[in-house]
Coordinates of C-alpha atoms and ligand atoms in Angstrom, one line a residue:
M1 CA 132.9 145.6 42.5
N2 CA 134.9 142.4 41.5
E3 CA 133.2 139.6 39.6
L4 CA 133.1 137.2 42.5
K5 CA 131.3 139.7 44.7
K6 CA 129.0 140.7 41.9
S7 CA 127.9 137.1 41.4
G8 CA 127.3 136.7 45.2
H9 CA 125.1 139.9 45.2
Q10 CA 123.1 138.6 42.2
K11 CA 122.4 135.3 44.0
I12 CA 121.3 137.1 47.2
E13 CA 119.1 139.5 45.3
W14 CA 117.4 136.5 43.5
V15 CA 116.6 134.7 46.7
S16 CA 115.5 137.9 48.5
N17 CA 112.8 138.3 45.9
H18 CA 111.5 134.8 46.7
M19 CA 111.9 134.5 50.5
K20 CA 108.6 136.0 51.4
L21 CA 108.4 134.6 54.9
L22 CA 111.8 136.1 55.8
N23 CA 110.7 139.4 54.3
T24 CA 107.6 139.4 56.5
I25 CA 109.7 138.5 59.6
Q26 CA 112.1 141.4 58.9
K27 CA 109.1 143.7 59.3
S28 CA 107.9 142.0 62.5
G29 CA 109.4 144.6 64.8
D30 CA 111.1 141.8 66.8
S31 CA 114.4 143.0 68.2
L32 CA 117.5 141.0 68.8
N33 CA 119.0 144.1 70.6
G34 CA 122.6 143.7 69.6
L35 CA 122.8 140.0 70.7
R36 CA 125.7 138.3 69.0
V37 CA 124.6 135.3 66.9
A38 CA 127.2 132.9 65.5
M39 CA 125.9 130.8 62.6
S40 CA 127.4 127.6 61.2
I41 CA 125.2 126.6 58.3
H42 CA 125.7 125.9 54.6
L43 CA 126.8 129.3 53.3
E44 CA 125.0 129.9 50.1
A45 CA 122.5 132.6 49.1
K46 CA 119.5 131.5 51.2
T47 CA 121.6 131.2 54.3
A48 CA 123.1 134.7 53.5
Y49 CA 119.6 136.1 53.5
L50 CA 118.8 134.5 56.9
A51 CA 122.0 136.2 58.2
I52 CA 120.8 139.5 56.7
T53 CA 117.4 139.0 58.3
L54 CA 118.9 138.4 61.8
K55 CA 121.1 141.5 61.2
R56 CA 118.0 143.6 60.3
L57 CA 116.3 142.4 63.4
G58 CA 119.1 143.9 65.4
A59 CA 121.6 141.1 65.9
D60 CA 125.4 141.2 65.5
V61 CA 126.0 138.3 63.2
V62 CA 129.1 136.2 62.5
V63 CA 128.9 133.4 60.0
T64 CA 130.8 130.3 58.9
G65 CA 129.9 127.2 56.9
S66 CA 128.7 123.9 58.2
N67 CA 130.4 121.7 55.7
P68 CA 133.8 122.2 54.0
L69 CA 132.3 121.9 50.5
S70 CA 129.0 123.7 50.7
T71 CA 130.3 127.3 51.1
Q72 CA 129.9 129.4 48.0
D73 CA 132.8 131.8 47.9
D74 CA 131.0 134.5 45.9
V75 CA 128.1 134.6 48.4
A76 CA 130.6 134.7 51.3
E77 CA 132.3 137.7 49.7
A78 CA 129.0 139.6 49.1
L79 CA 127.7 138.9 52.6
K80 CA 130.6 141.0 54.0
D81 CA 128.9 144.1 52.4
F82 CA 126.0 143.7 54.9
D83 CA 128.0 144.5 58.0
I84 CA 128.2 140.8 58.8
A85 CA 131.5 139.1 59.8
V86 CA 132.1 136.1 57.5
H87 CA 134.8 133.5 58.0
A88 CA 134.3 130.8 55.4
K89 CA 135.7 129.3 52.3
R90 CA 134.9 126.3 50.1
T91 CA 137.7 123.9 51.0
T92 CA 138.6 120.2 51.0
N93 CA 140.8 120.8 54.0
E94 CA 139.0 119.7 57.2
E95 CA 141.5 121.6 59.4
E96 CA 140.8 124.9 57.6
Y97 CA 137.0 124.2 58.1
L98 CA 137.6 123.6 61.8
S99 CA 139.7 126.8 62.1
F100 CA 136.7 128.8 60.9
L101 CA 134.5 127.3 63.5
H102 CA 137.0 128.3 66.2
T103 CA 137.2 131.9 64.7
V104 CA 133.5 132.5 65.0
L105 CA 133.5 131.2 68.6
D106 CA 136.3 133.8 69.3
Y107 CA 133.4 136.4 68.9
E108 CA 131.9 134.9 72.2
P109 CA 128.4 134.6 70.8
D110 CA 125.2 134.9 72.9
L111 CA 123.3 132.5 70.6
I112 CA 124.4 129.8 68.2
L113 CA 122.5 128.8 65.1
D114 CA 124.0 125.5 64.2
D115 CA 123.5 122.9 61.4
G116 CA 124.9 119.6 62.5
A117 CA 126.0 120.7 66.0
D118 CA 129.7 121.2 65.1
L119 CA 129.8 124.6 66.9
T120 CA 127.7 123.3 69.9
V121 CA 129.9 120.3 70.4
L122 CA 133.0 122.4 70.3
V123 CA 131.8 124.8 73.0
H124 CA 131.0 121.7 75.2
T125 CA 134.4 120.1 74.6
E126 CA 137.4 122.2 73.5
R127 CA 135.9 125.7 74.0
K128 CA 134.1 125.6 77.3
E129 CA 135.0 129.2 78.1
I130 CA 132.4 130.2 75.5
L131 CA 129.6 128.8 77.7
K132 CA 130.0 131.8 80.0
N133 CA 128.2 134.1 77.6
L134 CA 126.2 131.6 75.6
K135 CA 122.4 131.7 76.1
G136 CA 121.0 129.2 73.7
V137 CA 121.4 127.1 70.6
S138 CA 119.1 126.6 67.7
E139 CA 119.7 123.4 65.7
E140 CA 118.8 122.8 62.0
T141 CA 119.1 119.1 61.2
T142 CA 118.3 115.6 62.3
T143 CA 121.9 114.5 63.1
G144 CA 122.6 117.7 64.9
V145 CA 119.6 117.1 67.2
R146 CA 120.8 113.5 67.8
R147 CA 124.2 114.9 68.9
L148 CA 122.5 117.5 71.2
E149 CA 120.3 114.8 72.8
N150 CA 123.5 112.8 73.4
L151 CA 125.1 115.8 75.1
E152 CA 121.9 116.1 77.3
K153 CA 121.9 112.4 78.1
S154 CA 125.5 112.6 79.2
G155 CA 124.6 115.5 81.5
V156 CA 127.0 117.8 79.6
L157 CA 124.5 120.2 77.8
S158 CA 124.9 123.6 79.5
V159 CA 122.5 125.8 77.5
P160 CA 118.9 125.5 76.3
A161 CA 118.7 124.1 72.8
I162 CA 115.8 124.2 70.3
A163 CA 115.3 121.3 67.8
V164 CA 114.2 123.3 64.8
N165 CA 114.6 120.1 62.7
N166 CA 111.7 118.5 64.7
A167 CA 109.2 121.3 63.8
K168 CA 106.5 119.8 61.6
M169 CA 107.1 122.7 59.1
K170 CA 110.8 121.6 58.9
S171 CA 111.0 117.8 58.6
M172 CA 107.8 117.4 56.5
F173 CA 108.9 119.9 53.9
D174 CA 112.7 120.5 54.1
N175 CA 113.8 117.0 54.7
R176 CA 111.2 115.4 52.4
Y177 CA 110.5 117.8 49.5
G178 CA 113.7 119.8 49.8
T179 CA 116.0 116.8 49.9
G180 CA 113.8 115.0 47.4
Q181 CA 114.2 117.7 44.7
S182 CA 117.7 118.9 45.4
T183 CA 119.2 115.4 45.6
L184 CA 117.9 114.4 42.2
D185 CA 118.7 117.9 40.8
S186 CA 122.3 117.5 41.9
I187 CA 122.7 113.9 40.6
M188 CA 121.3 114.9 37.2
R189 CA 123.3 118.2 36.8
N190 CA 126.5 116.5 37.9
T191 CA 126.2 113.3 35.8
N192 CA 123.9 114.4 32.9
L193 CA 122.6 110.8 33.0
L194 CA 119.1 109.6 32.5
V195 CA 117.1 108.5 35.5
A196 CA 114.0 107.0 33.7
G197 CA 114.1 103.2 33.5
K198 CA 117.1 103.0 35.9
H199 CA 117.3 101.1 39.2
V200 CA 117.7 103.7 42.0
L201 CA 118.4 102.3 45.5
V202 CA 117.5 104.6 48.4
A203 CA 119.1 103.6 51.7
G204 CA 116.9 104.9 54.6
Y205 CA 113.2 105.6 54.4
G206 CA 112.9 108.5 56.9
W207 CA 111.9 112.0 55.9
C208 CA 114.7 112.5 53.4
G209 CA 114.6 108.9 52.0
R210 CA 110.8 109.2 51.4
G211 CA 111.3 112.4 49.4
I212 CA 114.2 111.0 47.3
A213 CA 112.3 107.8 46.6
M214 CA 109.2 109.8 45.6
R215 CA 111.1 112.1 43.2
A216 CA 113.1 109.2 41.7
H217 CA 109.8 107.3 41.1
G218 CA 108.4 110.5 39.5
L219 CA 111.3 110.6 37.1
G220 CA 110.5 107.0 36.0
A221 CA 113.1 105.1 38.0
K222 CA 112.6 101.6 39.4
V223 CA 113.0 102.4 43.1
M224 CA 114.4 100.0 45.7
V225 CA 114.6 100.8 49.4
T226 CA 116.7 99.5 52.3
E227 CA 115.7 100.1 56.0
V228 CA 116.6 98.9 59.5
D229 CA 113.3 99.9 61.0
P230 CA 110.6 97.3 60.2
I231 CA 107.7 99.8 60.3
K232 CA 109.4 102.1 57.7
A233 CA 110.3 99.0 55.6
V234 CA 106.5 98.1 55.5
E235 CA 105.7 101.7 54.6
A236 CA 108.1 101.6 51.7
I237 CA 106.6 98.4 50.5
M238 CA 103.0 99.8 50.7
D239 CA 104.3 102.9 48.8
G240 CA 105.1 100.5 46.0
F241 CA 108.9 100.1 46.3
E242 CA 111.0 96.9 46.4
V243 CA 112.5 96.5 49.8
G244 CA 115.3 94.1 50.8
R245 CA 118.9 93.8 52.2
I246 CA 121.5 96.1 50.8
E247 CA 123.8 93.2 49.9
D248 CA 120.9 91.8 47.7
L249 CA 119.7 95.1 46.1
A250 CA 123.0 97.0 45.6
P251 CA 124.3 94.8 42.8
K252 CA 121.2 95.7 40.7
A253 CA 121.4 99.5 41.3
D254 CA 122.5 102.1 38.7
F255 CA 122.3 104.9 41.4
I256 CA 122.6 104.4 45.1
I257 CA 121.5 107.3 47.3
T258 CA 122.1 107.1 51.1
A259 CA 119.9 109.1 53.5
T260 CA 120.2 107.4 56.9
G261 CA 122.4 109.6 59.2
M262 CA 124.3 106.3 59.9
R263 CA 127.8 105.3 59.1
D264 CA 129.1 102.5 56.7
V265 CA 125.7 101.9 55.0
L266 CA 127.5 100.0 52.2
S267 CA 129.6 97.1 53.5
K268 CA 132.8 96.0 51.9
E269 CA 130.9 93.0 50.4
A270 CA 128.3 95.3 48.9
I271 CA 131.0 97.6 47.4
E272 CA 132.7 94.5 45.9
N273 CA 129.5 93.5 44.2
L274 CA 128.4 96.9 42.8
K275 CA 127.5 97.1 39.1
D276 CA 130.1 98.6 36.7
G277 CA 129.2 102.3 36.3
V278 CA 127.1 102.7 39.4
V279 CA 126.7 106.3 40.7
L280 CA 126.9 106.7 44.5
A281 CA 125.5 109.8 46.2
N282 CA 125.0 110.6 49.8
A283 CA 122.2 112.9 51.0
G284 CA 122.7 112.3 54.8
H285 CA 125.0 113.8 57.3
F286 CA 128.8 113.6 56.9
N287 CA 131.0 111.6 54.5
V288 CA 130.7 108.3 56.4
E289 CA 127.4 106.9 55.1
I290 CA 129.1 105.9 51.9
P291 CA 132.3 104.6 53.5
M292 CA 134.8 106.7 51.6
D293 CA 137.7 105.3 53.6
K294 CA 136.9 101.8 52.4
I295 CA 136.3 102.9 48.9
E296 CA 139.6 104.8 48.8
K297 CA 141.5 101.8 50.1
M298 CA 139.8 99.3 47.7
A299 CA 140.4 101.5 44.6
T300 CA 143.4 100.8 42.5
Q301 CA 143.1 104.2 40.9
S302 CA 140.9 107.3 41.3
Y303 CA 140.5 110.6 39.4
E304 CA 138.0 113.4 38.8
I305 CA 136.1 112.3 35.7
R306 CA 133.6 115.2 35.6
Q307 CA 133.4 118.2 37.9
N308 CA 132.3 116.9 41.3
V309 CA 132.4 113.3 40.1
T310 CA 135.2 111.0 41.1
C311 CA 135.8 107.7 39.3
Y312 CA 137.2 104.9 41.5
K313 CA 138.5 101.7 39.8
I314 CA 137.5 98.8 42.0
A315 CA 137.8 95.2 40.9
G316 CA 138.0 96.3 37.3
K317 CA 134.8 98.3 37.5
N318 CA 134.1 102.1 37.4
I319 CA 132.4 103.3 40.6
Y320 CA 131.4 106.9 40.5
V321 CA 131.0 109.0 43.6
I322 CA 129.5 112.6 43.6
G323 CA 130.8 115.3 45.9
L324 CA 133.4 113.0 47.7
G325 CA 130.5 111.3 49.6
R326 CA 129.5 114.6 51.3
L327 CA 125.8 115.6 51.1
V328 CA 125.3 115.7 47.4
N329 CA 122.7 118.4 47.2
L330 CA 124.9 120.9 49.0
A331 CA 128.5 119.8 48.2
A332 CA 127.8 119.7 44.5
A333 CA 124.7 121.9 43.9
D334 CA 122.7 124.7 45.5
G335 CA 120.9 122.8 48.2
H336 CA 117.2 122.9 48.8
P337 CA 115.0 125.2 46.6
V338 CA 114.5 128.7 47.8
E339 CA 110.9 128.4 49.0
I340 CA 111.8 125.4 51.1
M341 CA 114.7 127.2 52.8
D342 CA 112.4 130.3 53.3
I343 CA 110.2 128.0 55.5
S344 CA 113.1 126.4 57.3
F345 CA 114.8 129.8 57.9
A346 CA 111.6 131.5 59.0
L347 CA 111.5 128.7 61.7
Q348 CA 115.2 129.5 62.5
A349 CA 114.7 133.3 62.7
L350 CA 111.7 132.8 65.1
S351 CA 113.7 130.2 67.1
I352 CA 116.5 132.8 67.6
T353 CA 114.0 135.6 68.7
Y354 CA 112.3 133.1 71.0
L355 CA 115.6 132.2 72.6
A356 CA 116.5 135.9 72.9
K357 CA 113.3 136.6 74.8
N358 CA 113.0 133.4 76.9
Y359 CA 116.5 132.0 77.6
N360 CA 116.5 132.9 81.2
K361 CA 113.3 130.9 81.8
L362 CA 114.6 127.8 80.0
S363 CA 116.5 124.8 81.3
N364 CA 119.6 123.2 79.9
K365 CA 117.9 120.7 77.7
V366 CA 116.8 120.0 74.2
Y367 CA 113.3 121.6 73.5
E368 CA 111.0 120.6 70.8
Y369 CA 110.1 123.5 68.5
P370 CA 107.3 125.6 70.1
E371 CA 104.0 124.5 68.5
E372 CA 102.6 128.1 68.3
L373 CA 105.6 129.2 66.2
D374 CA 105.3 126.1 64.0
K375 CA 101.7 127.0 63.3
L376 CA 102.6 130.6 62.8
V377 CA 105.1 129.7 60.0
A378 CA 102.4 127.5 58.4
K379 CA 100.0 130.5 58.5
L380 CA 102.7 132.8 57.1
K381 CA 103.3 130.3 54.2
L382 CA 99.6 130.1 53.4
D383 CA 99.3 134.0 53.6
S384 CA 102.3 134.3 51.2
M385 CA 100.5 132.0 48.7
G386 CA 97.2 134.0 49.1
I387 CA 95.4 130.8 50.4
A388 CA 92.7 131.1 53.1
I389 CA 91.6 127.9 55.0
D390 CA 88.5 127.1 57.0
T391 CA 88.2 127.6 60.8
L392 CA 86.0 125.6 63.1
T393 CA 82.6 127.1 63.9
K394 CA 81.5 127.4 67.6
E395 CA 79.1 124.4 67.0
Q396 CA 82.0 122.4 65.6
E397 CA 84.2 123.2 68.6
D398 CA 81.4 122.1 70.9
Y399 CA 80.9 118.9 68.9
L400 CA 84.6 118.0 69.6
N401 CA 83.9 118.3 73.4
E402 CA 80.8 116.0 73.4
F403 CA 81.0 112.4 74.9
Ligands
LIG501 P1 115.2 110.0 59.7 O1 115.5 109.6 61.1 O2 113.8 110.5 59.5 O3 115.5 108.8 58.7 C1 116.6 108.1 58.7 C2 116.2 106.6 58.4 O4 117.4 105.8 58.1 C3 115.5 105.9 59.5 O5 114.2 105.5 59.1 C4 116.4 104.8 59.9 O6 115.7 103.7 60.4 C5 117.2 104.5 58.6 N1 118.4 103.9 58.8 C6 119.4 104.0 59.7 N2 120.4 103.2 59.5 C7 120.2 102.6 58.4 C8 120.9 101.6 57.6 N3 122.1 101.2 58.0 N4 120.3 101.2 56.4 C9 119.1 101.6 56.0 N5 118.4 102.5 56.7 C10 118.9 103.0 57.9 O7 116.2 111.2 59.3 P2 116.0 112.2 58.1 O8 115.4 113.4 58.6 O9 115.5 111.5 56.9 O10 117.6 112.6 57.9 C11 118.5 111.6 57.4 C12 119.9 112.3 57.3 O11 119.9 113.3 56.4 C13 120.4 112.9 58.6 O12 121.8 112.8 58.7 C14 120.1 114.4 58.4 O13 120.9 115.2 59.2 C15 120.3 114.6 56.9 N6 119.6 115.6 56.3 C16 120.1 116.0 55.1 C17 119.5 117.0 54.3 C18 120.1 117.5 53.1 O14 119.9 118.6 52.7 N7 120.8 116.6 52.3 C19 118.3 117.6 54.8 C20 117.8 117.1 56.0 C21 118.4 116.1 56.7
LIG502 N1 126.9 119.9 58.7 C1 126.2 118.7 58.2 C2 124.8 119.2 58.0 C3 123.7 118.3 57.5 S1 122.9 119.2 56.3 C4 126.9 118.2 57.0 O1 127.5 118.9 56.3 O2 126.9 117.0 56.8 C5 121.3 119.1 56.4 C6 120.6 120.4 56.5 O3 121.0 121.3 55.5 C7 119.2 120.2 56.4 O4 118.5 120.1 57.6 C8 118.7 121.5 55.6 O5 117.8 122.3 56.3 C9 120.0 122.2 55.3 N2 120.0 122.7 53.9 C10 119.5 122.1 52.8 N3 119.6 123.0 51.8 C11 120.1 124.1 52.2 C12 120.5 125.3 51.6 N4 120.2 125.5 50.3 N5 121.0 126.3 52.4 C13 121.2 126.1 53.7 N6 120.9 125.0 54.3 C14 120.4 124.0 53.6

C-alpha cells in the first residue's frame, strides 16, 4: 500500500473507533437496497466513514468534495478500497472542482447528500436530465438550505429535500460547538499566535458566531461582535460582548472571523482601516464573506507567508488571510471534531434512509428534519455516553393536561 493510501486508512480507522452513532446505525438493519447515493461533502475521514456507513446499509455510493480545498487526498485514495466511487482532489482550480460535481451526476443518482447545495442546484439548472431518476435530497448546511428554499420559492424544486441543518441536533451542536472549536483550532494551528488578551471580532451571531465567540472568550480574548439582526445584537451584548458597526470595531481587531453566510462583510473602508498584522478568517459559506476580490485588487503584493496563510500588503500594512478566505476550519484544518460529525452524520444517514423509504409519499418541497429522528439521534448520543435521563410519570403527564 502506498504512503498516501496508508495515511488515509489510518485516519479512517481513528474516526471509526470514535463514531459510535454511525456504528450503531450500521447495525440497524435498515436497507438502502442498492439505491445510488451521490455525496458532495467535505471529503475527510469523518465523511469517508459516512460514505462507508451508507455502503454498509446497502447503497451504491459515489463521492466528491463540497469545497475545492477541503478534500484530503489521502482519505480520497483510501476510500476507493471500500468499493466506493470517488472523484475528488484538493485543488485551487474551481473548474476542476466543478468537473467532479458533473462526474458524480453522470452516475444518475437516486439520492443526493449535499453540503451547500452545489449538486442540487446543478441538477435544477445545467443537468436537468438527472431529475428523471432523482428521488430526494438531504442538505447539510445553513446556506445550502437557503439555496433550496429559493429553488422552492421560484417553483423550480423538483424533488423532496430534507433540511438536515435545521435539526436541533445539528445546528445546536455542529454549527455552535463544532464551528466554535474547529475555527479556533485552525486559526491557532495555522498562525501559532496567542489568542489570550487579543481583540477578536466575530461577524454574525448566529449558531456559528455564538460558538466562535464563546470559544474565543474562553481562550482569554476580548470579543467584539457585529450583527444585522437587532435581537441577536442584544443577545451578544447580554452574553457580555462589545457590539457595534464593523467600520468602528474592525480597526481594533487582531483577528476577524466571519460567520454570516453573507457576502462582502468587510467593506472597502473597513479593509483600508484594518490594523497592521490583523488575521482574517472565514467560517461561513464560500469565499465571498471576506471579499477576496477586493483584497486582491487593493493589495500591492501578496505571497504565502506560512502554510495556508497569505500575506497581503495593503496601504503599507500586512493583512493575513487564512485558507484563501474559504471556510477556515475545513480549508486549512480537519473540520469539526469527530464526535460532532458523528451526530451530524447520524442525522444524515437517517435522513437518507427516511428518503429511501418515503420519497414517493413526499412533495417537491423543503422539509424540516423529522422530529422523531432528531430525538432518536439525541437518544443514541446519550446511550453512547452511558447516560440515562428521567421520563415523566403518569401523574406528571396528567398534570400537563390540567387547566
Ligand atoms: P445563522 O443564520 O444562524 O447565523 C448567521 C448570522 O449572521 C445571522 O444572525 C445574521 O443576522 C448574521 N448576518 C448576516 N449578514 C451579516 C452581516 N453583514 N454582518 C453581521 N452579521 C450578519 O447561520 P449559521 O448556522 O451560524 O451559519 C453561518 C454560515 O456558516 C453559513 O454560511 C453556514 O452554511 C456556514 N456553516 C459553516 C460551518 C463550518 O464548518 N465552518 C458549519 C455550519 C455552518
Ligand atoms: N460547500 C460549502 C459548505 C459549507 S460548510 C463551502 O465549502 O463553503 C459547512 C458544513 O460543513 C457544516 O454544516 C458542517 O456540518 C460541515 N462540516 C464541518 N466539519 C466537517 C467535517 N470535519 N467533515 C465534513 N463536514 C464537515
